[in-house]
XYZ file of C-alpha atoms in Angstrom:
695
model
C 15.581 -12.782 -6.362
C 12.112 -11.334 -6.545
C 10.568 -14.257 -4.615
C 12.953 -13.438 -1.755
C 12.036 -9.783 -1.698
C 8.292 -9.831 -2.151
C 5.568 -10.738 0.392
C 4.427 -13.951 -1.260
C 2.136 -16.497 0.288
C 4.891 -19.116 0.083
C 7.100 -17.129 2.387
C 4.268 -16.135 4.635
C 2.754 -19.575 5.188
C 5.726 -21.908 4.725
C 9.073 -20.349 5.566
C 8.119 -17.849 8.263
C 6.560 -20.449 10.596
C 9.632 -22.674 10.267
C 12.060 -19.871 11.020
C 9.981 -18.554 13.892
C 9.898 -22.005 15.441
C 13.686 -22.186 15.351
C 14.274 -18.619 16.480
C 11.645 -18.426 19.186
C 13.907 -16.631 21.676
C 13.157 -13.039 22.634
C 16.682 -12.186 21.529
C 15.666 -11.738 17.881
C 11.909 -11.525 18.138
C 9.685 -11.267 15.106
C 11.465 -8.083 13.968
C 14.859 -9.800 13.696
C 13.507 -12.872 11.907
C 11.687 -10.813 9.267
C 14.727 -8.632 8.820
C 17.036 -11.581 8.320
C 14.701 -13.191 5.781
C 14.185 -10.177 3.550
C 17.549 -8.404 3.830
C 20.167 -11.148 3.970
C 19.847 -12.518 0.365
C 20.144 -9.135 -1.433
C 22.995 -8.002 0.822
C 24.739 -11.323 0.226
C 24.490 -10.662 -3.519
C 26.012 -7.214 -2.934
C 28.922 -8.651 -0.949
C 29.569 -11.422 -3.495
C 29.450 -8.817 -6.266
C 32.228 -6.915 -4.496
C 34.334 -10.078 -4.294
C 33.692 -10.853 -7.965
C 34.691 -7.349 -9.084
C 37.871 -7.601 -7.029
C 38.850 -10.937 -8.548
C 37.743 -10.209 -12.106
C 40.539 -9.137 -14.431
C 40.080 -7.480 -17.773
C 41.045 -9.847 -20.572
C 43.529 -8.693 -23.153
C 41.692 -10.638 -25.812
C 39.025 -8.910 -27.808
C 35.611 -10.242 -26.973
C 33.497 -10.461 -30.087
C 29.857 -9.892 -29.431
C 27.482 -12.550 -30.721
C 24.770 -11.621 -33.188
C 22.040 -12.643 -30.730
C 23.372 -10.364 -27.991
C 23.863 -7.516 -30.457
C 20.240 -7.870 -31.527
C 19.005 -7.652 -27.945
C 21.101 -4.529 -27.383
C 19.490 -2.722 -30.306
C 17.091 0.125 -29.445
C 13.504 -1.128 -29.576
C 11.832 2.086 -28.417
C 13.276 5.408 -29.497
C 10.716 8.135 -28.981
C 8.202 8.414 -26.209
C 8.102 8.976 -22.451
C 10.616 6.178 -21.761
C 13.292 7.546 -24.081
C 15.686 5.087 -25.743
C 15.012 1.534 -24.565
C 17.024 -1.466 -25.755
C 15.654 -4.958 -26.276
C 17.071 -6.232 -22.968
C 15.631 -3.281 -21.050
C 12.267 -3.681 -22.740
C 12.151 -7.394 -21.866
C 12.850 -6.755 -18.179
C 10.428 -3.824 -18.160
C 7.642 -5.996 -19.563
C 8.361 -8.730 -17.014
C 8.313 -6.227 -14.164
C 5.020 -4.696 -15.320
C 3.535 -8.202 -15.606
C 4.714 -8.883 -12.057
C 2.977 -5.751 -10.764
C -0.313 -6.514 -12.488
C -0.152 -10.183 -11.511
C 0.396 -9.192 -7.869
C -2.450 -6.688 -8.029
C -4.783 -9.201 -9.674
C -3.874 -11.908 -7.148
C -4.453 -9.642 -4.170
C -7.779 -8.341 -5.476
C -9.187 -11.641 -6.692
C -8.313 -13.651 -3.560
C -9.609 -10.999 -1.158
C -12.810 -10.287 -3.094
C -13.621 -14.012 -3.362
C -13.260 -14.360 0.397
C -15.674 -11.466 0.873
C -18.274 -13.112 -1.336
C -17.928 -16.397 0.536
C -18.253 -14.988 4.054
C -21.382 -14.496 6.094
C -22.736 -10.911 5.950
C -22.355 -10.716 9.708
C -18.598 -11.075 9.241
C -18.510 -7.767 7.410
C -19.144 -5.924 10.671
C -22.035 -3.876 9.354
C -20.135 -2.816 6.233
C -21.385 -3.216 2.722
C -19.342 -5.334 0.368
C -18.293 -2.386 -1.812
C -17.096 -0.516 1.257
C -14.952 -3.419 2.363
C -13.670 -3.823 -1.189
C -12.637 -0.162 -1.232
C -10.819 -0.638 2.060
C -8.991 -3.747 0.853
C -8.308 -2.203 -2.558
C -6.447 0.668 -0.940
C -4.388 -1.820 1.056
C -3.422 -3.864 -2.015
C -2.432 -0.759 -3.979
C -0.045 0.117 -1.156
C 1.429 -3.390 -1.168
C 2.093 -3.278 -4.913
C 3.629 0.179 -4.550
C 5.997 -1.305 -2.003
C 7.243 -3.763 -4.656
C 8.436 -0.768 -6.685
C 9.862 0.857 -3.562
C 11.905 -2.288 -2.933
C 13.999 -1.558 -6.055
C 13.867 2.244 -6.011
C 17.210 2.934 -4.315
C 19.395 0.387 -6.100
C 19.994 2.593 -9.212
C 21.058 5.668 -7.176
C 23.764 3.938 -5.123
C 26.567 5.290 -7.317
C 29.354 3.123 -5.962
C 27.232 -0.002 -5.621
C 28.799 -3.288 -6.650
C 25.385 -4.587 -7.702
C 25.196 -2.137 -10.622
C 28.771 -2.847 -11.663
C 28.174 -6.602 -11.454
C 25.346 -6.341 -13.997
C 27.385 -4.054 -16.253
C 25.412 -0.928 -15.338
C 26.509 2.539 -14.276
C 24.795 4.927 -11.916
C 24.354 7.449 -14.731
C 22.901 4.903 -17.127
C 20.615 3.525 -14.384
C 19.053 6.858 -13.470
C 16.226 6.209 -15.920
C 15.306 3.049 -13.980
C 15.106 5.145 -10.820
C 12.828 7.574 -12.652
C 10.539 4.789 -13.892
C 10.332 3.217 -10.443
C 9.760 6.592 -8.801
C 6.763 7.334 -11.008
C 5.362 3.859 -10.305
C 5.883 4.214 -6.536
C 4.116 7.545 -6.325
C 1.290 6.427 -8.630
C 0.456 3.412 -6.457
C 0.986 5.233 -3.149
C -1.154 8.181 -4.278
C -3.943 5.793 -5.308
C -3.477 4.033 -1.948
C -3.949 7.301 -0.056
C -6.910 8.459 -2.162
C -8.734 5.158 -1.597
C -8.512 5.517 2.158
C -9.461 9.194 2.199
C -12.535 8.436 0.057
C -13.372 5.460 2.294
C -13.140 7.543 5.486
C -15.178 10.351 3.927
C -17.984 7.984 2.849
C -17.985 6.300 6.255
C -17.967 9.591 8.164
C -14.644 8.673 9.792
C -12.414 11.586 8.747
C -10.993 11.567 12.261
C -8.997 8.531 11.107
C -6.724 10.930 9.221
C -5.365 12.107 12.593
C -4.816 8.623 14.013
C -1.357 7.721 15.285
C -1.702 4.226 16.672
C 0.626 2.933 19.350
C 0.895 -0.595 18.002
C -0.744 -0.551 14.547
C -0.650 1.397 11.298
C -0.089 5.127 11.892
C -2.248 7.109 9.482
C -0.647 10.487 10.226
C 2.814 9.133 9.469
C 1.577 7.741 6.158
C 0.028 11.079 5.218
C 3.253 12.962 6.019
C 5.246 10.462 3.971
C 2.818 10.776 1.049
C 2.896 14.589 1.140
C 6.701 14.570 1.140
C 6.663 12.157 -1.799
C 4.185 14.299 -3.719
C 6.305 17.410 -3.156
C 9.346 15.556 -4.436
C 7.436 13.999 -7.328
C 6.020 17.300 -8.568
C 9.486 18.709 -9.290
C 10.788 15.674 -11.176
C 8.881 16.258 -14.392
C 11.231 17.412 -17.192
C 9.812 20.905 -17.712
C 10.115 21.809 -14.040
C 13.433 20.040 -13.522
C 15.113 21.766 -16.477
C 13.777 25.263 -15.872
C 14.046 25.222 -12.064
C 16.873 22.817 -11.319
C 17.573 24.324 -7.892
C 13.960 23.677 -6.851
C 14.238 20.089 -8.079
C 17.574 19.638 -6.311
C 16.517 20.903 -2.896
C 13.084 19.249 -2.820
C 14.763 15.908 -3.543
C 16.024 15.942 0.045
C 12.424 15.243 1.024
C 13.288 11.587 0.436
C 14.539 11.573 4.047
C 11.111 12.606 5.342
C 9.451 10.179 2.927
C 11.468 7.152 4.089
C 11.429 7.943 7.831
C 7.687 8.446 8.037
C 7.066 5.487 5.723
C 8.820 3.330 8.325
C 6.751 4.973 11.082
C 3.624 4.281 9.023
C 4.095 0.552 8.400
C 6.557 -0.369 11.141
C 10.118 -1.569 10.751
C 9.076 -5.193 10.192
C 7.211 -4.499 6.959
C 9.794 -1.891 5.902
C 12.313 -4.752 5.682
C 11.099 -5.327 2.124
C 12.694 -2.072 0.954
C 15.593 -2.174 3.445
C 18.297 -3.843 1.243
C 18.219 -1.190 -1.479
C 18.042 1.658 1.003
C 20.775 0.051 3.120
C 23.212 -0.042 0.182
C 22.234 3.514 -0.715
C 22.883 4.595 2.883
C 26.358 3.020 2.880
C 27.157 4.644 -0.461
C 25.792 8.024 0.618
C 27.822 8.100 3.820
C 31.035 7.113 2.019
C 30.407 9.937 -0.445
C 29.896 12.276 2.511
C 33.280 11.271 3.949
C 35.018 11.800 0.618
C 33.463 15.220 0.115
C 34.530 16.624 3.506
C 38.035 17.538 2.287
C 38.800 20.052 -0.431
C 40.809 18.735 -3.367
C 43.855 20.229 -5.029
C 42.955 22.218 -8.170
C 46.060 22.428 -10.346
C 45.090 24.439 -13.395
C 42.375 25.453 -15.795
C 42.440 25.644 -19.574
C 40.075 28.487 -20.418
C 38.585 28.503 -23.878
C 37.371 31.703 -25.611
C 34.657 33.565 -23.703
C 32.033 33.041 -26.417
C 31.724 29.364 -25.535
C 32.346 29.787 -21.795
C 34.094 26.416 -21.656
C 36.963 25.392 -19.420
C 38.888 22.276 -18.464
C 39.730 21.900 -14.774
C 42.680 19.699 -13.841
C 42.914 18.283 -10.314
C 45.722 16.469 -8.590
C 44.970 12.789 -8.047
C 46.733 9.894 -6.390
C 48.380 7.479 -8.873
C 46.375 4.620 -7.357
C 43.048 6.094 -8.461
C 41.872 4.175 -11.533
C 38.719 4.805 -13.536
C 37.249 3.873 -16.904
C 36.408 6.163 -19.832
C 33.042 7.984 -19.622
C 33.331 8.148 -15.827
C 31.595 11.015 -14.033
C 32.868 13.283 -11.239
C 30.537 15.310 -9.024
C 31.756 18.804 -8.105
C 30.793 21.122 -5.290
C 32.133 24.681 -5.125
C 31.272 26.250 -1.723
C 31.915 29.701 -3.165
C 28.862 29.212 -5.399
C 26.651 26.895 -3.352
C 27.459 24.684 -0.380
C 24.678 22.223 -1.192
C 24.630 21.883 -4.979
C 26.539 19.029 -6.623
C 26.874 18.850 -10.405
C 28.118 15.885 -12.498
C 30.766 16.325 -15.200
C 32.403 13.792 -17.471
C 36.033 12.966 -16.711
C 38.112 13.650 -19.823
C 41.518 12.421 -18.637
C 42.798 8.850 -18.689
C 44.002 7.386 -15.387
C 46.792 5.401 -17.060
C 47.947 8.109 -19.461
C 47.753 10.955 -16.923
C 48.658 9.271 -13.653
C 48.800 12.375 -11.451
C 45.976 14.468 -12.890
C 42.228 14.207 -13.374
C 40.429 16.593 -15.724
C 36.818 17.532 -16.388
C 35.298 19.791 -19.043
C 32.639 22.307 -18.009
C 30.553 24.441 -20.358
C 28.633 27.451 -19.067
C 25.032 26.489 -19.811
C 23.308 27.329 -16.507
C 23.600 29.725 -13.589
C 25.977 27.505 -11.633
C 28.357 26.735 -14.511
C 28.396 30.336 -15.740
C 29.238 31.550 -12.256
C 32.055 28.988 -12.084
C 33.442 30.178 -15.433
C 33.463 33.782 -14.193
C 35.253 32.816 -10.972
C 37.928 30.730 -12.705
C 38.589 33.128 -15.578
C 38.816 36.243 -13.392
C 42.257 37.786 -13.065
C 42.330 37.348 -9.278
C 41.398 33.656 -9.276
C 44.952 32.326 -9.295
C 45.984 34.512 -6.328
C 43.557 32.762 -3.971
C 42.868 29.221 -2.852
C 40.089 27.711 -4.925
C 38.007 25.387 -2.735
C 36.417 22.454 -4.540
C 34.983 19.208 -3.138
C 34.368 16.096 -5.206
C 32.518 12.807 -5.129
C 33.654 9.985 -7.361
C 34.643 9.343 -10.054
C 31.939 6.826 -10.957
C 31.844 4.838 -14.146
C 31.671 1.389 -15.699
C 33.885 -1.330 -14.235
C 35.365 -1.845 -17.696
C 34.806 -0.927 -21.324
C 35.344 -2.904 -24.499
C 35.577 -0.538 -27.420
C 38.149 -2.767 -29.119
C 35.486 -5.227 -30.261
C 34.464 -2.755 -32.987
C 36.301 -2.183 -36.239
C 34.948 1.364 -36.400
C 33.716 3.580 -33.574
C 31.432 6.454 -34.573
C 30.986 9.138 -31.904
C 28.222 11.683 -32.478
C 28.099 14.799 -30.325
C 26.296 18.091 -30.101
C 27.940 21.059 -28.377
C 29.391 20.154 -24.986
C 28.365 16.534 -25.605
C 31.859 16.006 -26.966
C 33.207 15.690 -23.398
C 32.626 11.922 -22.912
C 34.396 11.171 -26.182
C 37.534 12.962 -25.022
C 38.047 10.273 -22.389
C 37.467 7.514 -24.972
C 39.987 8.999 -27.405
C 42.610 9.342 -24.661
C 41.962 5.778 -23.516
C 42.537 4.498 -27.051
C 45.737 6.566 -27.247
C 47.031 4.688 -24.208
C 45.849 1.362 -25.632
C 47.677 1.853 -28.920
C 50.890 3.384 -27.537
C 51.456 1.427 -24.326
C 49.541 -1.839 -24.754
C 50.435 -2.095 -28.451
C 46.902 -3.178 -29.374
C 45.063 -2.379 -32.562
C 42.433 0.287 -31.994
C 39.272 0.872 -34.043
C 39.024 3.634 -36.551
C 37.548 6.684 -34.824
C 34.957 8.902 -36.487
C 33.913 11.966 -34.510
C 30.824 13.770 -35.873
C 30.342 17.004 -33.934
C 27.833 19.827 -34.345
C 28.680 23.336 -33.151
C 26.732 26.569 -33.326
C 29.611 28.908 -34.226
C 33.280 28.755 -35.182
C 34.214 29.852 -31.666
C 32.808 26.581 -30.332
C 35.456 24.688 -32.309
C 37.772 25.494 -29.424
C 36.286 22.390 -27.762
C 38.440 20.353 -30.157
C 41.552 21.737 -28.424
C 40.739 19.453 -25.489
C 40.628 16.188 -27.416
C 44.286 15.331 -26.851
C 46.341 15.737 -23.660
C 49.298 18.126 -23.602
C 52.194 15.759 -22.976
C 55.106 14.849 -25.175
C 54.475 11.112 -24.933
C 50.795 11.325 -25.765
C 51.392 13.735 -28.644
C 53.816 11.285 -30.232
C 51.360 8.440 -29.701
C 48.635 10.152 -31.710
C 50.410 9.078 -34.898
C 48.897 5.608 -34.438
C 45.424 7.004 -33.823
C 43.146 6.690 -36.839
C 40.982 9.716 -36.134
C 38.652 11.556 -38.505
C 36.612 14.558 -37.340
C 33.555 15.821 -39.201
C 32.793 19.221 -37.645
C 29.550 20.991 -38.596
C 29.101 24.739 -37.952
C 25.327 25.128 -38.138
C 24.860 28.913 -37.692
C 27.562 30.180 -40.054
C 27.304 29.947 -43.833
C 30.951 30.243 -44.822
C 34.417 29.792 -43.429
C 36.457 32.653 -42.054
C 39.419 34.099 -43.932
C 41.868 32.369 -41.610
C 41.718 28.879 -40.196
C 39.866 28.784 -36.877
C 42.638 26.577 -35.483
C 45.239 29.330 -35.955
C 43.319 31.719 -33.700
C 44.328 30.058 -30.461
C 42.821 31.999 -27.573
C 43.093 29.144 -25.109
C 44.643 30.257 -21.807
C 46.140 28.047 -19.123
C 45.847 29.311 -15.548
C 47.596 27.777 -12.550
C 46.202 28.066 -9.050
C 47.881 28.815 -5.767
C 48.358 25.622 -3.724
C 46.978 25.169 -0.240
C 48.398 22.805 2.409
C 44.866 21.786 3.407
C 43.964 20.583 -0.086
C 44.538 16.943 -1.006
C 44.705 14.962 -4.267
C 41.602 13.081 -5.337
C 41.953 9.555 -4.026
C 39.796 6.414 -3.839
C 37.322 6.421 -0.951
C 38.441 3.019 0.339
C 42.014 2.912 -0.886
C 43.611 2.194 -4.273
C 43.865 -1.570 -3.746
C 41.170 -3.986 -2.597
C 38.572 -1.198 -2.544
C 35.821 -3.654 -3.482
C 36.848 -5.931 -0.618
C 36.734 -2.973 1.757
C 33.213 -2.179 0.549
C 32.210 -5.814 1.125
C 33.670 -5.596 4.627
C 31.749 -2.389 5.357
C 28.411 -3.832 4.192
C 28.805 -7.179 5.962
C 30.286 -5.889 9.233
C 27.794 -3.043 9.606
C 24.847 -5.354 8.968
C 26.174 -7.987 11.364
C 26.680 -5.347 14.061
C 23.172 -4.063 13.365
C 21.668 -7.537 13.878
C 23.592 -8.069 17.122
C 22.638 -4.704 18.592
C 18.954 -4.898 17.688
C 18.924 -8.447 19.024
C 20.157 -7.186 22.374
C 17.833 -4.193 22.194
C 14.861 -6.415 21.384
C 15.606 -9.120 23.926
C 16.423 -6.919 26.890
C 14.490 -3.709 26.321
C 11.620 -3.998 23.847
C 10.611 -7.587 24.652
C 12.346 -8.369 27.951
C 12.386 -11.884 29.395
C 9.184 -12.959 31.068
C 6.938 -11.220 28.542
C 5.565 -12.725 25.380
C 5.872 -11.017 22.019
C 3.357 -8.258 21.637
C 2.643 -7.954 25.373
C 5.306 -5.377 26.083
C 3.138 -2.616 24.702
C 6.212 -0.896 23.240
C 5.215 1.847 20.745
C 5.723 0.745 17.146
C 7.005 4.158 16.056
C 9.578 4.251 18.871
C 10.734 0.753 17.947
C 11.163 1.850 14.333
C 13.045 4.972 15.442
C 15.456 2.960 17.607
C 16.087 0.481 14.806
C 16.761 3.268 12.293
C 19.082 4.974 14.789
C 21.051 1.750 15.295
C 21.143 1.171 11.530
C 22.624 4.613 10.848
C 25.114 4.269 13.706
C 26.393 0.904 12.465
C 26.788 2.175 8.897
C 28.580 5.304 10.121
C 30.926 3.356 12.407
C 31.921 0.718 9.820
C 32.286 3.217 6.971
C 34.266 5.712 9.067
C 36.596 2.982 10.307
C 37.377 1.732 6.794
C 37.732 5.262 5.430
C 40.066 6.473 8.191
C 42.208 3.329 7.977
C 42.780 3.814 4.252
C 43.236 7.564 4.656
C 45.949 7.023 7.257
C 47.640 4.436 5.059
C 47.745 6.713 2.005
C 48.361 9.987 3.863
C 52.141 9.871 3.530
C 52.065 9.377 -0.254
C 49.586 12.222 -0.650
C 51.784 14.597 1.377
C 54.801 13.823 -0.806
C 52.725 14.275 -3.969
C 51.359 17.645 -2.816
C 54.877 18.919 -2.116
C 56.119 17.795 -5.525
C 53.205 19.451 -7.311
C 53.606 22.681 -5.329
C 57.274 22.904 -6.282
C 56.466 22.587 -9.988
C 53.415 24.844 -10.138
C 53.759 28.089 -12.103
C 52.875 31.320 -10.405
C 49.906 33.461 -11.372
C 52.031 35.670 -13.525
C 53.103 32.820 -15.751
C 56.600 32.396 -14.361
C 56.998 28.999 -12.789
C 58.169 28.762 -9.226
C 60.683 26.110 -10.140
C 62.486 28.099 -12.847
C 60.148 28.188 -15.831
C 60.524 24.704 -17.296
C 57.022 23.462 -16.648
C 55.165 26.444 -18.048
C 57.348 26.810 -21.152
C 57.001 23.115 -22.000
C 53.220 23.411 -21.704
C 53.143 26.352 -24.108
C 55.301 24.470 -26.621
C 53.348 21.231 -26.468
C 49.975 22.974 -26.777
C 50.527 23.388 -30.514
C 51.282 19.681 -31.099
C 47.764 18.331 -30.481
C 46.388 21.374 -32.292
C 48.221 20.516 -35.503
C 47.087 16.895 -35.246
C 43.459 17.918 -34.728
C 43.529 20.394 -37.630
C 44.846 17.763 -40.027
C 42.128 15.290 -39.009
C 39.205 17.741 -39.207
C 36.805 18.347 -42.094
C 34.777 21.532 -41.624
C 31.180 21.923 -42.910
C 29.365 25.266 -42.696
C 25.665 26.043 -42.706
C 24.427 22.438 -42.631
C 23.608 19.764 -40.122
C 25.101 16.280 -40.362
C 23.142 13.770 -42.406
C 23.504 10.936 -39.908
C 21.816 8.295 -42.046
C 24.161 8.922 -44.966
C 27.259 9.066 -42.767
C 26.446 5.945 -40.771
C 25.641 3.924 -43.872
C 28.910 5.070 -45.429
C 31.041 4.064 -42.453
C 29.273 0.783 -41.699
C 29.780 -0.456 -45.296
C 33.554 -0.380 -44.807
C 33.304 -3.792 -43.157
C 33.282 -5.139 -39.625
C 31.314 -4.045 -36.619
C 30.521 -0.350 -36.218
C 29.792 0.961 -32.735
C 27.697 4.117 -32.478
C 27.767 6.377 -29.426
C 25.754 9.573 -29.055
C 26.059 12.426 -26.585
C 24.018 15.562 -26.931
C 20.414 16.770 -27.212
C 17.610 14.230 -26.999
C 16.662 14.720 -30.658
C 20.186 13.812 -31.763
C 20.219 10.659 -29.616
C 16.786 9.601 -30.869
C 17.766 10.095 -34.512
C 20.906 7.986 -34.203
C 19.096 5.271 -32.230
C 16.343 5.091 -34.853
C 18.914 4.633 -37.628
C 20.719 1.864 -35.721
C 17.465 0.038 -35.015
C 16.283 0.208 -38.631
C 18.419 -2.764 -39.722
C 20.787 -0.953 -42.064
C 23.851 -2.778 -43.364
C 22.855 -6.180 -42.041
C 22.798 -5.105 -38.384
C 26.474 -4.106 -38.395
C 25.533 -0.817 -36.697
C 25.541 -1.426 -32.943
C 24.123 1.334 -30.776
C 26.103 1.716 -27.545
C 23.387 2.494 -24.999
C 25.565 4.518 -22.636
C 23.813 7.485 -21.087
C 25.638 10.790 -20.752
C 22.703 12.835 -19.506
C 21.590 12.955 -15.871
């Protein structure tokens, strides 16, 4: 697909003349032809991906991974600025870097040879090095645009393109980071070259140039400054210590994109349009989903020392999601703008009416949320929460392993809760053999062991099903030397708090309906783009280039043309997305109303006495001890030491069969496990599952 997206000489000299000769009418103009050439193929792939995901069905048969594929999925790079990189990722990264350098070399060599071959009079009084500096700045910008072409694909969370290639938005964030650094490196070099050129030529007035029909220098400078402001806050030290600064400055991407289009014109911006178009559709659908507050049912509050809680929301039964999915939360009572991702711990098949997330107080926002939820007055008021998602892999295949080793540190245990609950459903309802589960968890203190209370759901059916679950837990308490006099599992300080219902709150439901959601997304992308082409065709033929005037003679400002096209683009996306969203909302509104009434009738009051007579709350209290006993029996406690991962992994992988390794926690823990899996122990039976749990 790269030859379709990039400004190659083949397209420029062969295909463009042919298409222009066939579409010579003023109706499309040169803008429409360029747009159709560079946007149609990627958007077609996106639409076909939606159709494929709708038709694809998960096979009940276990798919055994070949040795060749397993080798390519092994971590090749563990430590360094790129983090953990598998063989497949490294291969594509190398190819992409080669593409960038090949493009840069081609641009420089062809242009510099033409300079050497021309008559000095052709240089217009310029020296060769001056013209080379001018052209060099141009080529750096063109190569930067190659990176910009792919920049927005990884951050379209609900994109079918990511799902089609087996990627998730969370796991693809690192690609967005790599591309972002490359974009700003090339664009910064592009800007510096021109500033130096203007300074040496005594033409600094060019920095204030806003051309009517050519490149607008001022727009490019504004775009570059916005990008630099955004870029400066993305480095790990700044992002981790000042997350709010990183979060708010990231909105500068709007200024960056808008003025980039003003700078180069809409025609050349068509190269990056497909990725941004899909991101725009995804972003607006997320906006529509987040406008309504969702129904918060209850919260399981763990002891205050760990400041951990599990929030349970009402959801529509038609909402399906895979293990390790992520839900974004916004609490207006804390911040109206901040959205934070949390791993979904419930299973959509096992818990059909509820969706749960685990939150640990590790920052200002999460600590404030813990205080609000755990306060005595919280249940007497409506608790407003908005959500986006959940987002996750289209499917998972943990059954291909004989043993599944899950390594966590602290709150990193959250993604594994969803995996364990998914395997409970698989063994109890689908009657399939599940892999042996080994959970290796590190905690600072005994109080943090309360996180284990959340591993199993509190339902009678699921508690009975845990008998078929082959679960072993190795829990390491690193900051305590010896065990307490009583078992930490007997000191159960977990509280369950129910919240007052509100008629304006709704269950979490799919953005585009529970059935055929991928087809609805395909319809939104295709219909909005078709409407966009029709409207800009009319706009171009009858307003920008009216009949009787040749292309380029209308004298229409390039920036105004770009603004009108962007306005039409946003309007078409908003109209198509809103129509699909409202249609599905109306269709599912009746079921949601019935569900809300049923949940309200069964919700306990703040004092602990259920509104419906006490059955629900008493059953919850009784069942809470069932998972606790199961967890205590499966847990081996180790005090004052850290897990020896090499010894443990070698021990479990020698039991025979494939051993999948998943890690969630600090970077050092992930790097250590990845290094062990890539070292070739036990004849490559250790397979590192490169699923990211860290945004």
